[in-house]
mmCIF file of C-alpha atoms in Angstrom:
data_model
loop_
_atom_site.group_PDB
_atom_site.id
_atom_site.type_symbol
_atom_site.label_atom_id
_atom_site.label_comp_id
_atom_site.label_asym_id
_atom_site.label_seq_id
_atom_site.Cartn_x
_atom_site.Cartn_y
_atom_site.Cartn_z
ATOM 1 C CA GLN A 185 0.000 0.000 0.000
ATOM 2 C CA VAL A 186 2.980 2.309 0.524
ATOM 3 C CA GLN A 187 5.162 3.383 -2.383
ATOM 4 C CA LEU A 188 8.095 5.711 -3.010
ATOM 5 C CA VAL A 189 8.171 7.237 -6.484
ATOM 6 C CA GLU A 190 11.182 9.285 -7.536
ATOM 7 C CA SER A 191 11.755 11.515 -10.532
ATOM 8 C CA GLY A 192 14.044 14.196 -11.914
ATOM 9 C CA GLY A 193 16.968 12.202 -13.267
ATOM 10 C CA GLY A 194 18.433 12.799 -16.687
ATOM 11 C CA LEU A 195 21.469 13.743 -18.728
ATOM 12 C CA VAL A 196 23.411 16.872 -17.821
ATOM 13 C CA GLN A 197 26.805 18.328 -18.663
ATOM 14 C CA ALA A 198 29.531 18.637 -16.046
ATOM 15 C CA GLY A 199 28.949 21.709 -13.926
ATOM 16 C CA GLY A 200 25.197 21.544 -14.387
ATOM 17 C CA SER A 201 22.390 20.927 -11.916
ATOM 18 C CA LEU A 202 19.509 18.535 -11.349
ATOM 19 C CA ARG A 203 16.775 18.321 -8.736
ATOM 20 C CA LEU A 204 15.506 14.905 -7.721
ATOM 21 C CA SER A 205 12.164 14.356 -6.004
ATOM 22 C CA CYS A 206 10.709 11.363 -4.204
ATOM 23 C CA VAL A 207 7.099 11.189 -3.043
ATOM 24 C CA ALA A 208 5.801 8.682 -0.525
ATOM 25 C CA SER A 209 2.184 7.665 -1.046
ATOM 26 C CA GLY A 210 -0.324 5.288 0.482
ATOM 27 C CA SER A 211 -1.701 4.760 3.963
ATOM 28 C CA ILE A 212 1.163 6.496 5.759
ATOM 29 C CA PHE A 213 0.911 7.385 9.409
ATOM 30 C CA SER A 214 4.382 8.850 9.787
ATOM 31 C CA LEU A 215 7.687 9.298 7.952
ATOM 32 C CA ASN A 216 10.895 9.243 9.947
ATOM 33 C CA ASP A 217 14.370 9.521 8.395
ATOM 34 C CA MET A 218 14.595 9.822 4.606
ATOM 35 C CA GLY A 219 17.618 9.599 2.366
ATOM 36 C CA TRP A 220 19.238 9.349 -1.035
ATOM 37 C CA TYR A 221 21.659 6.642 -2.146
ATOM 38 C CA ARG A 222 23.366 5.966 -5.449
ATOM 39 C CA GLN A 223 24.887 3.022 -7.269
ATOM 40 C CA ALA A 224 27.284 3.261 -10.201
ATOM 41 C CA PRO A 225 28.037 0.304 -12.506
ATOM 42 C CA GLY A 226 30.357 -2.165 -10.809
ATOM 43 C CA LYS A 227 30.137 -0.398 -7.456
ATOM 44 C CA GLN A 228 28.197 -0.883 -4.247
ATOM 45 C CA ARG A 229 25.258 1.303 -3.331
ATOM 46 C CA GLU A 230 26.441 4.212 -1.208
ATOM 47 C CA LEU A 231 24.911 6.876 0.969
ATOM 48 C CA VAL A 232 24.588 10.315 -0.595
ATOM 49 C CA ALA A 233 22.575 12.199 2.017
ATOM 50 C CA ARG A 234 20.063 11.632 4.789
ATOM 51 C CA ILE A 235 17.639 13.896 6.630
ATOM 52 C CA THR A 236 15.698 13.403 9.843
ATOM 53 C CA TYR A 237 12.088 14.357 10.424
ATOM 54 C CA GLY A 238 13.279 17.514 12.172
ATOM 55 C CA GLY A 239 15.619 18.502 9.348
ATOM 56 C CA SER A 240 19.053 17.406 10.565
ATOM 57 C CA THR A 241 21.214 16.331 7.618
ATOM 58 C CA ASN A 242 24.178 14.118 6.872
ATOM 59 C CA TYR A 243 26.179 14.065 3.613
ATOM 60 C CA ALA A 244 28.815 11.918 2.016
ATOM 61 C CA ASP A 245 32.152 13.731 1.864
ATOM 62 C CA SER A 246 32.130 13.526 -1.926
ATOM 63 C CA VAL A 247 29.000 15.686 -2.239
ATOM 64 C CA LYS A 248 29.350 18.147 0.639
ATOM 65 C CA GLY A 249 28.991 21.710 -0.561
ATOM 66 C CA ARG A 250 27.425 20.615 -3.858
ATOM 67 C CA PHE A 251 24.273 18.663 -2.940
ATOM 68 C CA THR A 252 21.430 19.690 -0.640
ATOM 69 C CA ILE A 253 18.805 17.358 0.792
ATOM 70 C CA SER A 254 15.488 18.742 2.003
ATOM 71 C CA ARG A 255 11.975 17.550 2.778
ATOM 72 C CA ASP A 256 8.397 18.737 2.832
ATOM 73 C CA ASN A 257 6.596 16.774 5.507
ATOM 74 C CA ALA A 258 3.185 18.074 4.450
ATOM 75 C CA LYS A 259 3.760 16.573 0.992
ATOM 76 C CA ASN A 260 5.579 13.405 2.136
ATOM 77 C CA THR A 261 8.391 14.362 -0.211
ATOM 78 C CA VAL A 262 12.186 14.407 -0.055
ATOM 79 C CA TYR A 263 14.348 16.351 -2.511
ATOM 80 C CA LEU A 264 17.969 16.280 -3.594
ATOM 81 C CA GLU A 265 19.320 19.433 -5.220
ATOM 82 C CA MET A 266 22.520 18.589 -7.088
ATOM 83 C CA ASN A 267 24.822 21.385 -8.235
ATOM 84 C CA SER A 268 28.274 21.474 -9.828
ATOM 85 C CA LEU A 269 27.769 17.942 -11.085
ATOM 86 C CA LYS A 270 30.782 15.850 -12.030
ATOM 87 C CA PRO A 271 31.070 12.770 -14.283
ATOM 88 C CA GLU A 272 31.795 10.684 -11.185
ATOM 89 C CA ASP A 273 28.292 11.545 -9.926
ATOM 90 C CA THR A 274 26.861 9.343 -12.689
ATOM 91 C CA ALA A 275 24.771 6.606 -11.077
ATOM 92 C CA VAL A 276 21.285 5.343 -10.407
ATOM 93 C CA TYR A 277 19.926 7.366 -7.507
ATOM 94 C CA TYR A 278 17.526 5.760 -5.027
ATOM 95 C CA CYS A 279 15.465 7.359 -2.304
ATOM 96 C CA ASN A 280 14.435 5.610 0.865
ATOM 97 C CA ALA A 281 12.272 6.346 3.854
ATOM 98 C CA ASP A 282 11.518 4.905 7.260
ATOM 99 C CA ILE A 283 7.729 4.573 7.085
ATOM 100 C CA PHE A 284 5.126 3.819 9.727
ATOM 101 C CA ALA A 285 2.064 2.717 7.777
ATOM 102 C CA TYR A 286 -1.480 2.445 9.044
ATOM 103 C CA GLY A 287 -2.021 -1.150 10.045
ATOM 104 C CA SER A 288 1.651 -1.666 10.857
ATOM 105 C CA SER A 289 3.171 -2.012 14.304
ATOM 106 C CA ARG A 290 6.544 -0.415 13.540
ATOM 107 C CA TYR A 291 8.610 1.615 11.081
ATOM 108 C CA ASN A 292 9.840 -0.169 7.957
ATOM 109 C CA LEU A 293 12.524 0.930 5.513
ATOM 110 C CA ARG A 294 11.236 1.341 1.955
ATOM 111 C CA TRP A 295 13.040 2.052 -1.325
ATOM 112 C CA GLY A 296 12.117 3.859 -4.502
ATOM 113 C CA GLN A 297 12.613 2.437 -7.984
ATOM 114 C CA GLY A 298 15.682 4.519 -8.801
ATOM 115 C CA THR A 299 16.319 7.249 -11.350
ATOM 116 C CA GLN A 300 19.308 7.508 -13.687
ATOM 117 C CA VAL A 301 21.624 10.506 -13.461
ATOM 118 C CA THR A 302 24.254 10.809 -16.183
ATOM 119 C CA VAL A 303 26.846 13.585 -16.176
ATOM 120 C CA SER A 304 28.827 14.090 -19.364
ATOM 121 C CA SER A 305 32.308 15.591 -19.509
#
C-alpha cells in the first residue's frame, strides 16, 4: 500500500544541476528519516545524504557543498538538489524512507525504484 516514487533524473553536462524528487504515497501514518543513495556500474550502493524528520542532515564527503537534501513533511516528499555535477556523480539514484504505515506495528525501511543521473564531460 505504501510506495516511493522518484523523478528528476536525466542527462546533464559537467557543472550543471539537477533536482531529484521522491514522493511517498499510500496509507502512511508517519515518515521518519529519509535519504538518497546511489549506485554506479560495478560499485556498491552508497549513501549520498540523509535527513531526519526535524531537518538534521548528513552528507557523504564527496558531495558536501554541492548537494542539498530537504523535505516537505506536508507533501511526504524528499528532494535532492545537485549542483556542480561531475562525471563521477553518474549513477542510479535511489530514495528511501523509514515509514510507519497504518495497520503496521513499527517503522519499515522502503526504497524507490531509482532514477538515472548521467553527467557528461
